[in-house]
PDB file of C-alpha atoms in Angstrom:
ATOM      1  CA  MET A   1     -13.136 124.147 100.228  1.00 43.00           C
ATOM      2  CA  ILE A   2     -13.862 125.197  96.662  1.00 56.00           C
ATOM      3  CA  THR A   3     -12.600 122.796  94.028  1.00 68.00           C
ATOM      4  CA  LYS A   4     -11.197 124.905  91.189  1.00 72.00           C
ATOM      5  CA  MET A   5     -11.150 123.811  87.570  1.00 73.00           C
ATOM      6  CA  ALA A   6     -10.041 125.181  84.254  1.00 68.00           C
ATOM      7  CA  LEU A   7     -10.410 124.119  80.649  1.00 68.00           C
ATOM      8  CA  SER A   8      -7.542 124.191  78.208  1.00 68.00           C
ATOM      9  CA  ASP A   9      -6.941 123.237  74.589  1.00 65.00           C
ATOM     10  CA  ILE A  10      -3.591 121.589  74.548  1.00 58.00           C
ATOM     11  CA  THR A  11      -3.318 120.702  70.934  1.00 52.00           C
ATOM     12  CA  ASP A  12      -2.814 122.481  67.626  1.00 53.00           C
ATOM     13  CA  SER A  13      -5.315 122.727  64.817  1.00 49.00           C
ATOM     14  CA  ALA A  14      -4.301 119.319  63.448  1.00 54.00           C
ATOM     15  CA  ALA A  15      -5.473 117.609  66.620  1.00 56.00           C
ATOM     16  CA  PRO A  16      -8.922 116.201  67.342  1.00 59.00           C
ATOM     17  CA  LYS A  17     -11.188 118.921  68.614  1.00 58.00           C
ATOM     18  CA  ALA A  18     -11.366 118.493  72.369  1.00 66.00           C
ATOM     19  CA  SER A  19     -10.155 120.082  75.592  1.00 74.00           C
ATOM     20  CA  LEU A  20      -8.867 118.874  78.910  1.00 78.00           C
ATOM     21  CA  LEU A  21     -10.734 119.723  82.081  1.00 79.00           C
ATOM     22  CA  MET A  22      -8.274 120.069  84.943  1.00 79.00           C
ATOM     23  CA  VAL A  23      -9.531 119.936  88.502  1.00 83.00           C
ATOM     24  CA  SER A  24      -7.460 120.915  91.514  1.00 82.00           C
ATOM     25  CA  HIS A  25      -8.270 120.860  95.171  1.00 79.00           C
ATOM     26  CA  MET A  26      -6.559 121.882  98.415  1.00 77.00           C
ATOM     27  CA  ILE A  27      -5.725 118.712 100.315  1.00 75.00           C
ATOM     28  CA  GLU A  28      -4.038 119.072 103.676  1.00 72.00           C
ATOM     29  CA  ALA A  29      -3.141 122.692 102.883  1.00 78.00           C
ATOM     30  CA  SER A  30      -1.408 121.679  99.642  1.00 88.00           C
ATOM     31  CA  PRO A  31      -2.953 122.077  96.168  1.00 91.00           C
ATOM     32  CA  ARG A  32      -3.060 118.865  94.137  1.00 91.00           C
ATOM     33  CA  LEU A  33      -4.618 117.828  90.881  1.00 91.00           C
ATOM     34  CA  VAL A  34      -7.516 115.463  91.405  1.00 89.00           C
ATOM     35  CA  SER A  35      -8.620 114.926  87.826  1.00 90.00           C
ATOM     36  CA  ILE A  36      -7.728 115.652  84.213  1.00 89.00           C
ATOM     37  CA  ASP A  37     -10.520 114.619  81.895  1.00 87.00           C
ATOM     38  CA  TRP A  38     -11.087 114.903  78.138  1.00 86.00           C
ATOM     39  CA  LEU A  39     -14.144 116.832  77.005  1.00 82.00           C
ATOM     40  CA  ALA A  40     -15.417 116.571  73.450  1.00 77.00           C
ATOM     41  CA  ALA A  41     -15.769 119.794  71.480  1.00 75.00           C
ATOM     42  CA  ALA A  42     -19.497 120.100  72.248  1.00 79.00           C
ATOM     43  CA  GLN A  43     -19.319 119.083  75.918  1.00 80.00           C
ATOM     44  CA  THR A  44     -19.486 121.496  78.872  1.00 81.00           C
ATOM     45  CA  TRP A  45     -17.458 121.018  82.028  1.00 81.00           C
ATOM     46  CA  GLN A  46     -20.609 119.951  83.860  1.00 82.00           C
ATOM     47  CA  GLU A  47     -20.667 116.839  81.555  1.00 83.00           C
ATOM     48  CA  SER A  48     -17.242 115.634  82.674  1.00 83.00           C
ATOM     49  CA  LYS A  49     -17.331 111.918  83.458  1.00 80.00           C
ATOM     50  CA  SER A  50     -15.259 112.457  86.587  1.00 83.00           C
ATOM     51  CA  LEU A  51     -17.450 115.035  88.396  1.00 84.00           C
ATOM     52  CA  ASN A  52     -19.857 112.602  90.030  1.00 85.00           C
ATOM     53  CA  LEU A  53     -16.948 110.512  91.308  1.00 85.00           C
ATOM     54  CA  LEU A  54     -15.224 113.598  92.690  1.00 86.00           C
ATOM     55  CA  LYS A  55     -18.420 114.773  94.382  1.00 87.00           C
ATOM     56  CA  ARG A  56     -18.826 111.434  96.156  1.00 88.00           C
ATOM     57  CA  HIS A  57     -15.163 110.995  97.047  1.00 86.00           C
ATOM     58  CA  TYR A  58     -14.677 114.512  98.446  1.00 85.00           C
ATOM     59  CA  ALA A  59     -18.221 114.948  99.779  1.00 87.00           C
ATOM     60  CA  VAL A  60     -18.743 118.117  97.740  1.00 85.00           C
ATOM     61  CA  SER A  61     -21.708 119.397  95.779  1.00 85.00           C
ATOM     62  CA  ASP A  62     -22.126 121.255  92.488  1.00 83.00           C
ATOM     63  CA  GLU A  63     -21.826 124.537  94.355  1.00 84.00           C
ATOM     64  CA  ASP A  64     -18.350 123.590  95.563  1.00 85.00           C
ATOM     65  CA  PHE A  65     -16.933 123.657  92.035  1.00 85.00           C
ATOM     66  CA  GLU A  66     -15.614 126.914  90.635  1.00 84.00           C
ATOM     67  CA  PHE A  67     -14.910 126.978  86.931  1.00 84.00           C
ATOM     68  CA  MET A  68     -12.300 129.543  86.001  1.00 84.00           C
ATOM     69  CA  ASP A  69     -11.316 130.751  82.565  1.00 83.00           C
ATOM     70  CA  LYS A  70      -7.653 129.937  82.029  1.00 84.00           C
ATOM     71  CA  ASN A  71      -6.970 133.610  81.236  1.00 86.00           C
ATOM     72  CA  SER A  72      -8.281 134.696  84.651  1.00 87.00           C
ATOM     73  CA  LEU A  73      -6.110 132.332  86.713  1.00 88.00           C
ATOM     74  CA  SER A  74      -3.716 134.033  89.121  1.00 91.00           C
ATOM     75  CA  ILE A  75      -0.214 132.863  90.004  1.00 94.00           C
ATOM     76  CA  ASN A  76      -0.742 134.345  93.478  1.00 94.00           C
ATOM     77  CA  ASP A  77      -3.362 131.740  94.425  1.00 90.00           C
ATOM     78  CA  PRO A  78      -1.686 128.322  95.053  1.00 91.00           C
ATOM     79  CA  THR A  79      -4.521 126.279  93.539  1.00 90.00           C
ATOM     80  CA  GLN A  80      -4.773 128.539  90.506  1.00 90.00           C
ATOM     81  CA  ALA A  81      -0.979 128.541  90.156  1.00 92.00           C
ATOM     82  CA  LEU A  82      -1.127 124.728  89.952  1.00 93.00           C
ATOM     83  CA  LEU A  83      -3.637 124.944  87.125  1.00 91.00           C
ATOM     84  CA  LEU A  84      -1.460 127.467  85.318  1.00 92.00           C
ATOM     85  CA  ASN A  85       1.571 125.190  85.730  1.00 93.00           C
ATOM     86  CA  THR A  86      -0.471 122.244  84.420  1.00 92.00           C
ATOM     87  CA  ILE A  87      -1.591 124.236  81.349  1.00 90.00           C
ATOM     88  CA  GLN A  88       2.039 125.210  80.658  1.00 92.00           C
ATOM     89  CA  GLN A  89       3.257 121.636  80.952  1.00 93.00           C
ATOM     90  CA  PHE A  90       0.521 120.421  78.570  1.00 90.00           C
ATOM     91  CA  LYS A  91       1.505 123.173  76.089  1.00 89.00           C
ATOM     92  CA  GLU A  92       5.127 121.996  76.230  1.00 92.00           C
ATOM     93  CA  TYR A  93       4.022 118.354  75.745  1.00 92.00           C
ATOM     94  CA  ALA A  94       1.861 119.296  72.724  1.00 89.00           C
ATOM     95  CA  GLU A  95       4.857 121.161  71.210  1.00 89.00           C
ATOM     96  CA  GLY A  96       7.125 118.121  71.661  1.00 90.00           C
ATOM     97  CA  GLN A  97       9.209 119.849  74.302  1.00 93.00           C
ATOM     98  CA  ARG A  98       8.119 117.779  77.331  1.00 94.00           C
ATOM     99  CA  LYS A  99       8.193 113.977  77.713  1.00 95.00           C
ATOM    100  CA  SER A 100       6.982 113.655  81.323  1.00 94.00           C
ATOM    101  CA  PHE A 101       4.991 115.721  83.753  1.00 96.00           C
ATOM    102  CA  VAL A 102       6.024 116.969  87.187  1.00 96.00           C
ATOM    103  CA  LEU A 103       2.716 117.664  88.951  1.00 96.00           C
ATOM    104  CA  PRO A 104       1.307 116.851  92.407  1.00 95.00           C
ATOM    105  CA  LEU A 105      -1.380 114.190  91.857  1.00 94.00           C
ATOM    106  CA  GLU A 106      -3.966 113.045  94.364  1.00 92.00           C
ATOM    107  CA  LEU A 107      -4.444 109.325  93.684  1.00 93.00           C
ATOM    108  CA  SER A 108      -6.777 108.463  96.564  1.00 89.00           C
ATOM    109  CA  LEU A 109      -9.685 107.985  94.178  1.00 88.00           C
ATOM    110  CA  GLY A 110      -8.127 104.701  93.154  1.00 92.00           C
ATOM    111  CA  THR A 111      -7.921 101.360  94.925  1.00 95.00           C
ATOM    112  CA  GLU A 112      -4.541 100.009  95.907  1.00 96.00           C
ATOM    113  CA  PHE A 113      -4.542  97.804  92.785  1.00 97.00           C
ATOM    114  CA  GLN A 114      -5.498 100.759  90.519  1.00 97.00           C
ATOM    115  CA  GLN A 115      -2.760 102.849  92.031  1.00 97.00           C
ATOM    116  CA  ARG A 116      -0.205 100.079  91.289  1.00 97.00           C
ATOM    117  CA  VAL A 117      -1.368 100.012  87.688  1.00 97.00           C
ATOM    118  CA  TRP A 118      -1.204 103.830  87.436  1.00 97.00           C
ATOM    119  CA  ALA A 119       2.336 103.781  88.838  1.00 97.00           C
ATOM    120  CA  ALA A 120       3.359 101.166  86.258  1.00 97.00           C
ATOM    121  CA  LEU A 121       1.824 103.307  83.480  1.00 97.00           C
ATOM    122  CA  GLN A 122       4.180 106.087  84.402  1.00 96.00           C
ATOM    123  CA  GLU A 123       7.140 103.738  83.794  1.00 97.00           C
ATOM    124  CA  ILE A 124       6.260 103.294  80.072  1.00 97.00           C
ATOM    125  CA  PRO A 125       8.816 105.322  78.128  1.00 96.00           C
ATOM    126  CA  TYR A 126       7.657 108.290  76.032  1.00 97.00           C
ATOM    127  CA  GLY A 127       6.999 107.249  72.444  1.00 95.00           C
ATOM    128  CA  GLU A 128       6.709 103.534  73.282  1.00 96.00           C
ATOM    129  CA  THR A 129       3.716 101.242  73.737  1.00 96.00           C
ATOM    130  CA  ILE A 130       3.144  98.013  75.657  1.00 96.00           C
ATOM    131  CA  SER A 131       0.271  95.553  75.755  1.00 95.00           C
ATOM    132  CA  TYR A 132      -2.228  95.095  78.571  1.00 94.00           C
ATOM    133  CA  ALA A 133      -0.646  91.658  79.140  1.00 94.00           C
ATOM    134  CA  GLN A 134       2.782  93.250  79.492  1.00 96.00           C
ATOM    135  CA  LEU A 135       1.382  95.855  81.897  1.00 97.00           C
ATOM    136  CA  ALA A 136      -0.101  93.037  84.006  1.00 96.00           C
ATOM    137  CA  ALA A 137       3.291  91.269  84.009  1.00 97.00           C
ATOM    138  CA  ASN A 138       4.975  94.532  84.999  1.00 97.00           C
ATOM    139  CA  ILE A 139       2.936  94.703  88.200  1.00 97.00           C
ATOM    140  CA  GLY A 140       3.635  91.047  88.968  1.00 96.00           C
ATOM    141  CA  GLN A 141       0.170  89.735  88.048  1.00 95.00           C
ATOM    142  CA  PRO A 142       0.529  88.318  84.510  1.00 94.00           C
ATOM    143  CA  THR A 143      -2.962  86.763  84.455  1.00 94.00           C
ATOM    144  CA  ALA A 144      -4.717  89.962  85.554  1.00 94.00           C
ATOM    145  CA  TYR A 145      -4.705  91.676  82.160  1.00 90.00           C
ATOM    146  CA  ARG A 146      -8.493  92.289  82.204  1.00 93.00           C
ATOM    147  CA  ALA A 147      -8.302  93.859  85.661  1.00 96.00           C
ATOM    148  CA  VAL A 148      -5.339  95.909  84.458  1.00 95.00           C
ATOM    149  CA  ALA A 149      -7.281  97.076  81.434  1.00 93.00           C
ATOM    150  CA  ASN A 150     -10.133  98.109  83.738  1.00 94.00           C
ATOM    151  CA  ALA A 151      -7.748 100.038  86.021  1.00 95.00           C
ATOM    152  CA  ASN A 152      -6.188 101.602  82.946  1.00 93.00           C
ATOM    153  CA  GLY A 153      -9.632 102.858  81.892  1.00 90.00           C
ATOM    154  CA  LYS A 154     -10.228 104.437  85.331  1.00 92.00           C
ATOM    155  CA  ASN A 155      -7.042 106.489  85.171  1.00 93.00           C
ATOM    156  CA  PRO A 156      -8.100 109.957  86.461  1.00 92.00           C
ATOM    157  CA  PHE A 157      -5.154 111.808  84.837  1.00 94.00           C
ATOM    158  CA  SER A 158      -5.340 111.703  81.049  1.00 90.00           C
ATOM    159  CA  ILE A 159      -1.939 112.120  79.391  1.00 93.00           C
ATOM    160  CA  VAL A 160      -0.097 112.801  82.691  1.00 95.00           C
ATOM    161  CA  ILE A 161      -0.463 109.109  83.576  1.00 96.00           C
ATOM    162  CA  PRO A 162       0.058 107.828  80.009  1.00 96.00           C
ATOM    163  CA  CYS A 163      -2.635 105.122  79.654  1.00 95.00           C
ATOM    164  CA  HIS A 164      -2.665 105.972  75.924  1.00 96.00           C
ATOM    165  CA  ARG A 165       0.613 104.015  75.636  1.00 97.00           C
ATOM    166  CA  VAL A 166      -1.139 100.669  76.293  1.00 96.00           C
ATOM    167  CA  ILE A 167      -2.426  98.754  73.273  1.00 94.00           C
ATOM    168  CA  ALA A 168      -3.826  95.307  72.576  1.00 91.00           C
ATOM    169  CA  SER A 169      -1.427  92.401  72.151  1.00 89.00           C
ATOM    170  CA  ASP A 170      -2.312  92.119  68.463  1.00 90.00           C
ATOM    171  CA  GLY A 171      -1.276  95.753  67.886  1.00 89.00           C
ATOM    172  CA  ARG A 172      -4.765  97.233  67.754  1.00 91.00           C
ATOM    173  CA  LEU A 173      -5.152 100.422  69.762  1.00 90.00           C
ATOM    174  CA  GLY A 174      -7.844  99.132  72.100  1.00 85.00           C
ATOM    175  CA  GLY A 175      -9.972 101.607  73.968  1.00 84.00           C
ATOM    176  CA  TYR A 176      -9.331 105.085  75.344  1.00 88.00           C
ATOM    177  CA  THR A 177     -11.681 107.123  77.492  1.00 82.00           C
ATOM    178  CA  GLY A 178     -10.899 110.277  75.521  1.00 81.00           C
ATOM    179  CA  GLY A 179     -11.747 108.486  72.236  1.00 85.00           C
ATOM    180  CA  ILE A 180      -9.595 106.553  69.815  1.00 90.00           C
ATOM    181  CA  ASP A 181      -8.869 109.662  67.760  1.00 88.00           C
ATOM    182  CA  LYS A 182      -7.186 111.254  70.806  1.00 88.00           C
ATOM    183  CA  LYS A 183      -5.141 108.097  71.410  1.00 92.00           C
ATOM    184  CA  GLN A 184      -4.020 108.020  67.773  1.00 92.00           C
ATOM    185  CA  TYR A 185      -3.071 111.711  68.007  1.00 90.00           C
ATOM    186  CA  LEU A 186      -1.051 111.281  71.218  1.00 93.00           C
ATOM    187  CA  LEU A 187       0.837 108.229  69.963  1.00 95.00           C
ATOM    188  CA  ALA A 188       1.598 109.938  66.618  1.00 93.00           C
ATOM    189  CA  LEU A 189       2.780 113.081  68.431  1.00 92.00           C
ATOM    190  CA  GLU A 190       5.151 111.097  70.650  1.00 95.00           C
ATOM    191  CA  LYS A 191       6.416 108.988  67.726  1.00 93.00           C
ATOM    192  CA  GLU A 192       7.102 112.115  65.628  1.00 90.00           C
ATOM    193  CA  THR A 193       8.835 113.856  68.518  1.00 89.00           C
ATOM    194  CA  CYS A 194      11.092 110.820  69.019  1.00 87.00           C
ATOM    195  CA  ARG A 195      12.090 110.991  65.350  1.00 82.00           C
ATOM    196  CA  LEU A 196      13.299 114.574  65.619  1.00 69.00           C
TER     197      LEU A 196
END
């Protein structure tokens, strides 16, 4: 089965220059997102950090990936329709009109522990932040904050699973796989939207 992907800018001109690479795949006759990854302005989709992991997990090769321009996606193809829906939801988020995402996610790339962390991330309210220690406590393992931080960094769904809402206990932003500038932008966007 061909794994389809599309690239979309979700942010306005004030945002850091980057795009999101969205990858969808038919799993048990149902299209699901398997990855949403930040790409820097100069990166190509072939340089996505998630591609090698996807190739191993789904036993696919480079030839199994089909990159599609977002303007050529068709609503009549279920996998392409999912990509279009994802792009629309990101646009709404960037415009401050959406606070959560309703998308079919395939989480099987993660271990059981990682999936628990990712589920807890989705419980963090829009516009709020918590610490890694609080996230560890939220999953019932208060001493596992390092493991939680590691699972947070392996989140395959940037923004949709809001790992950007987790910061260090001392208030520093900590890390973010998309880059600190993206994390700052996302937190500022959500804070500003909450003020309106």
